[in-house]
Every structure is written in structure tokens, then in C-alpha cells.
PDB file of C-alpha atoms in Angstrom:
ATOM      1  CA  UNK C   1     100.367 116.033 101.215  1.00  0.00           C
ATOM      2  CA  UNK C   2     101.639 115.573  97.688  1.00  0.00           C
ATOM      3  CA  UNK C   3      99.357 112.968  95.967  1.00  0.00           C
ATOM      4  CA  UNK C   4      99.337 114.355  92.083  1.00  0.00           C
ATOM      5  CA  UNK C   5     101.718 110.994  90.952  1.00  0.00           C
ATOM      6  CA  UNK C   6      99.004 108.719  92.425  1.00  0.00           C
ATOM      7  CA  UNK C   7      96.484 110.382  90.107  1.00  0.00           C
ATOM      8  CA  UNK C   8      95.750 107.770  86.940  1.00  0.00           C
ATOM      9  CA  UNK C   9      97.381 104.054  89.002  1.00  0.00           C
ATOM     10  CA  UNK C  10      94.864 101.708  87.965  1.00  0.00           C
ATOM     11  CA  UNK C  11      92.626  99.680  90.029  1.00  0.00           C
ATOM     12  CA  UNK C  12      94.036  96.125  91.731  1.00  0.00           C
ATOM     13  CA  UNK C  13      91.636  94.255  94.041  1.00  0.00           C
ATOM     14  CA  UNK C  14      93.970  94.098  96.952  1.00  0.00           C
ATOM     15  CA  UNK C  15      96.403  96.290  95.383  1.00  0.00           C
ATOM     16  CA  UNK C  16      98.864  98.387  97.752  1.00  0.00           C
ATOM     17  CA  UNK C  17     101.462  99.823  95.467  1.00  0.00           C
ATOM     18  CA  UNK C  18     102.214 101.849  92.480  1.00  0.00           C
ATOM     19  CA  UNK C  19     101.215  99.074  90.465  1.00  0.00           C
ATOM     20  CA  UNK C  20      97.419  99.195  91.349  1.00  0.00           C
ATOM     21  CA  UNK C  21      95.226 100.072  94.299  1.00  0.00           C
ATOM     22  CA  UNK C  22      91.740  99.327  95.208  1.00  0.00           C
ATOM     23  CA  UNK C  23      90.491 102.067  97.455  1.00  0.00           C
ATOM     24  CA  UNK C  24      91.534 100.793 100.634  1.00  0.00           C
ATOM     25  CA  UNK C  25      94.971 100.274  99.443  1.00  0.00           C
ATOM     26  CA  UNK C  26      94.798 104.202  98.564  1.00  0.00           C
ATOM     27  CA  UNK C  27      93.695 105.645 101.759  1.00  0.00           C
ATOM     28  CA  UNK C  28      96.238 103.674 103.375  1.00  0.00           C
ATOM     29  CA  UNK C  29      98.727 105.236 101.122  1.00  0.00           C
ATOM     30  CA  UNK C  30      97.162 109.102 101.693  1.00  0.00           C
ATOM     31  CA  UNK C  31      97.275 107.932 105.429  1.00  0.00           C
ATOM     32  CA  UNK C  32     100.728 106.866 105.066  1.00  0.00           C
ATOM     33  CA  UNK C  33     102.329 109.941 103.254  1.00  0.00           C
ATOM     34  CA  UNK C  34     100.026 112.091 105.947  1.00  0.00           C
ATOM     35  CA  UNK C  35     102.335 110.598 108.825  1.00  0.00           C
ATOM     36  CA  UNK C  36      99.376 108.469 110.331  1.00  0.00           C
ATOM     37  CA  UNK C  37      99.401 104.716 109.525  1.00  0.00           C
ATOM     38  CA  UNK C  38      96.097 103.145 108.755  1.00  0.00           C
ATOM     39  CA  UNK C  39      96.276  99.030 109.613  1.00  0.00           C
ATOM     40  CA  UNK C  40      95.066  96.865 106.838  1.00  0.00           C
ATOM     41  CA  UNK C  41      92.302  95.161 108.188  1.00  0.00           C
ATOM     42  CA  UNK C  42      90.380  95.132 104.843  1.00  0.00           C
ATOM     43  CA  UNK C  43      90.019  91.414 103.969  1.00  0.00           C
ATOM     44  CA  UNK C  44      88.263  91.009 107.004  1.00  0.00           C
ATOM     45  CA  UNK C  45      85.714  93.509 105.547  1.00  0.00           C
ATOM     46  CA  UNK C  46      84.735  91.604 102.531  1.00  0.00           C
ATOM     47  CA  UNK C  47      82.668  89.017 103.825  1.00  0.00           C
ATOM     48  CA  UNK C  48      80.292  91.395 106.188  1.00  0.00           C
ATOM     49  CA  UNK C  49      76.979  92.315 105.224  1.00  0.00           C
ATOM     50  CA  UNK C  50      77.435  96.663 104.382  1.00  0.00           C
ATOM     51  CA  UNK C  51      75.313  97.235 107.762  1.00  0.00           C
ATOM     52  CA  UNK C  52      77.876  95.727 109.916  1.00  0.00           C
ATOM     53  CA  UNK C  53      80.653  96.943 108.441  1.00  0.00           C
ATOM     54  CA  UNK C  54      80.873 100.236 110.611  1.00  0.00           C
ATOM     55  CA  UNK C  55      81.109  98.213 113.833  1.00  0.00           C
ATOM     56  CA  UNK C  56      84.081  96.037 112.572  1.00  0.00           C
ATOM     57  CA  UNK C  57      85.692  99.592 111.793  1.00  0.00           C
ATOM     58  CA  UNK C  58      85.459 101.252 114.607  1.00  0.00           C
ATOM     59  CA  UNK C  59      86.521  97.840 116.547  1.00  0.00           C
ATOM     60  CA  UNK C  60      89.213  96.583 114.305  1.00  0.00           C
ATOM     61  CA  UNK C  61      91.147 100.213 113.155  1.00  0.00           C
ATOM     62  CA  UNK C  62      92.927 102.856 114.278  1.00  0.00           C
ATOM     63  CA  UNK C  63      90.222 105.274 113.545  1.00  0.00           C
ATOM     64  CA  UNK C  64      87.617 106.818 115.228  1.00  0.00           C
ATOM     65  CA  UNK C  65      84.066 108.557 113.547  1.00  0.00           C
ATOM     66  CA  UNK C  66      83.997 112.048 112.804  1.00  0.00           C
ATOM     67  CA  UNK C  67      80.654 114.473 112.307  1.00  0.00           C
ATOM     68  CA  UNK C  68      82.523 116.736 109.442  1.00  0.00           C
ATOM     69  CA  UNK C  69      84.781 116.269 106.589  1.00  0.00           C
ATOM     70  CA  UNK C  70      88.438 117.726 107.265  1.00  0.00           C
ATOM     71  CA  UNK C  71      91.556 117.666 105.073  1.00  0.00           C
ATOM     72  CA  UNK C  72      92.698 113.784 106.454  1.00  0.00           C
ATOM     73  CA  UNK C  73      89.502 112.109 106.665  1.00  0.00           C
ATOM     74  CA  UNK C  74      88.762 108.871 105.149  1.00  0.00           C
ATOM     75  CA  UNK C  75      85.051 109.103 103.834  1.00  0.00           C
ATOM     76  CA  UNK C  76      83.090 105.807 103.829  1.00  0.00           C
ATOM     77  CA  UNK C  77      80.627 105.852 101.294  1.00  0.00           C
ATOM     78  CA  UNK C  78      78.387 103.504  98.835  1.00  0.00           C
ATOM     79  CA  UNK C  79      79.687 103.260  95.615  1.00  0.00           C
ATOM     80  CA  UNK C  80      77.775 101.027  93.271  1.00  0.00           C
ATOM     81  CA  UNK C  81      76.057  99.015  96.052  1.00  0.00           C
ATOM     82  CA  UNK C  82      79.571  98.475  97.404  1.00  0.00           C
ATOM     83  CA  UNK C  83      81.039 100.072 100.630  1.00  0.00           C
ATOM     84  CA  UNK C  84      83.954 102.640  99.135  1.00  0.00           C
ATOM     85  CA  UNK C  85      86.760 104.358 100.490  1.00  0.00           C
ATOM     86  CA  UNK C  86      88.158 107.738 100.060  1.00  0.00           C
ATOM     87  CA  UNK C  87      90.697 110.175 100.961  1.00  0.00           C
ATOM     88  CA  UNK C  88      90.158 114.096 101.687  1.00  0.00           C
ATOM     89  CA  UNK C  89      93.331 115.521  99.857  1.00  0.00           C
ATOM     90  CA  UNK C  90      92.122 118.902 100.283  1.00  0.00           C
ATOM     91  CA  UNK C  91      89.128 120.563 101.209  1.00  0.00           C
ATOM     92  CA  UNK C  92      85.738 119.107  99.160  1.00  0.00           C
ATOM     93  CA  UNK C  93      88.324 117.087  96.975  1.00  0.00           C
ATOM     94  CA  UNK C  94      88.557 112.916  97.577  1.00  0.00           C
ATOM     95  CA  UNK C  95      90.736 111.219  96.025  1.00  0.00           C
ATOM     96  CA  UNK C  96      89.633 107.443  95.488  1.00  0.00           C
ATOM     97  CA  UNK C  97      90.407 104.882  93.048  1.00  0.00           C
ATOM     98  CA  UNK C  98      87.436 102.942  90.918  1.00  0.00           C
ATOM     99  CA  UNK C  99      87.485  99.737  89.358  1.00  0.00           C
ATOM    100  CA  UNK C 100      87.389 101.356  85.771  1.00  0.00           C
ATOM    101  CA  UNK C 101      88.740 104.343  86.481  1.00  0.00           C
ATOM    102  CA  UNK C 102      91.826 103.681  88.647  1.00  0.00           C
ATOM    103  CA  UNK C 103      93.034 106.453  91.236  1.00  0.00           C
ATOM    104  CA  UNK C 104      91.081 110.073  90.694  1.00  0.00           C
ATOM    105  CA  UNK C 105      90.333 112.968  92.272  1.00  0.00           C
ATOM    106  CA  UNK C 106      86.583 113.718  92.791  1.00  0.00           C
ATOM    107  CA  UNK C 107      84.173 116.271  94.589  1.00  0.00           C
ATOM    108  CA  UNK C 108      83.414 115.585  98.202  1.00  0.00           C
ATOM    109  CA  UNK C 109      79.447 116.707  97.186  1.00  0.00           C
ATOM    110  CA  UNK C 110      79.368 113.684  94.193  1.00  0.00           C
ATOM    111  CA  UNK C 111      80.092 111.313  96.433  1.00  0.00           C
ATOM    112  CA  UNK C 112      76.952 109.355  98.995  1.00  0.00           C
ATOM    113  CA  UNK C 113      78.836 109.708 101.726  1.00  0.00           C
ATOM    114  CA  UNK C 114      77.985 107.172 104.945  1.00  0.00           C
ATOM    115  CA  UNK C 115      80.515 108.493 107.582  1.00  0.00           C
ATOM    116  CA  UNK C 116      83.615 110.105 107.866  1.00  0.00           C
ATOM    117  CA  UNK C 117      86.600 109.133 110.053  1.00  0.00           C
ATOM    118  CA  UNK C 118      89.683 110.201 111.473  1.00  0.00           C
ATOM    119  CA  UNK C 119      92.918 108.079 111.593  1.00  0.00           C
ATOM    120  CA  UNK C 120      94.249 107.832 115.224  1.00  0.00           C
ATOM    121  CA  UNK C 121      97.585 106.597 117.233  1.00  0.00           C
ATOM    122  CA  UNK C 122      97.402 103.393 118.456  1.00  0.00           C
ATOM    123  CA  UNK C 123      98.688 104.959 121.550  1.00  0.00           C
ATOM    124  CA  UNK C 124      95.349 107.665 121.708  1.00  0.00           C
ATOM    125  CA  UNK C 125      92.708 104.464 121.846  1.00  0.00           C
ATOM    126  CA  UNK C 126      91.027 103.960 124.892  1.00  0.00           C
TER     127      UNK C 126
END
């Protein structure tokens, strides 16, 4: 998946476009360009306390947990007490986007990871 001109966008809270991204808006992008949609359920996430916020994913997306990283996972991690999204681009490289950084491309290993999780087709749920 080519992702080198999303490298460097800066961060928008709610941001879905060229023009800005927050880290949701990113992995739906990745998911996008990587022919499996991701829904954008993320302002329901805001207002839930960080330890329910795995339930409401696996309830509310098209995506189901995964034990390992793979090329196509969305990592969930903790990023400065926040819940954080990211993207695996290629193998042990996530690309994410940070409020004062903007979209980069980091190690899978500097990032506290909480779970990983594969995008699915609607039509694959059960």
C-alpha cells in the first residue's frame, strides 16, 4: 500500500482528509487504500472511560481482535494517557499521526501496544 504522501499531514481532531487527520481518520485512510473499509464510529469513542473502549470496538466495527501484528492491522495502544490508533504499513513499522507531530511512521516496538485488530467484511461478521 503506498502511504509515503501521507507522511508529514498534520494533526486535525476529527480530521479525515489531506488537510489533517487525527489517528482514527488515518487508519481509516490505510484501511481504505488497503481495499477494506473501516466505519467511522469514532465519536462514539470519546466519551467512554479507556477500559470500555475495547467492548464498543469489537461491538460497533468491522473488526475483529488479533493475537499478532501483521502488515494491515490497526494497533490500539495508549498514547499519552489517551487510547491511540495506528496502522501496520509494513512489518514492525506503524504509521500514526500525533497531535504535534502530524502523520509519521514509527517502530511497532516504541509503541505500548493494548491489542491489535484486523479489519473485516461486513459480510464475514457473525
Amino acid at each position: 500500500m503506498k502511504y509515503d504522501d501521507l507522511l508529514g499531514i498534520p494533526f486535525k481532531k476529527f480530521g479525515r482528509d489531506k488537510h489533517g487527520y487525527d489517528c482514527y481518520g488515518l487508519a481509516m485512510e490505510c484501511c481504505r487504500r488497503a481495499g477494506t473499509p473501516l466505519k467511522d464510529l469514532y465519536g462514539g469513542i470519546t466519551d467512554l472511560p479507556q477500559g470500555e473502549v475495547n467492548d464498543y470496538v469489537q461491538k460497533g466495527l468491522n473488526v475483529r481482535r488479533i493475537d499478532a501484528p501483521k502488515v494491515g492491522a490497526i494497533v490500539q495502544t495508549a498514547w499519552k494517557g489517551n487510547i491511540h490508533v495506528g496502522y501496520i504499513v509494513e512489518r514492525g513499522k506503524v504509521l500514526h499521526a500525533l497531535i504535534d507531530k502530524g502523520v509519521r511512521l514509527s517502530p511497532l516496538g516504541a509503541l505500548k501496544v493494548i491489542a491489535y485488530y484486523e479489519v473485516i467484511n461486513e459480510s464475514d461478521i457473525v
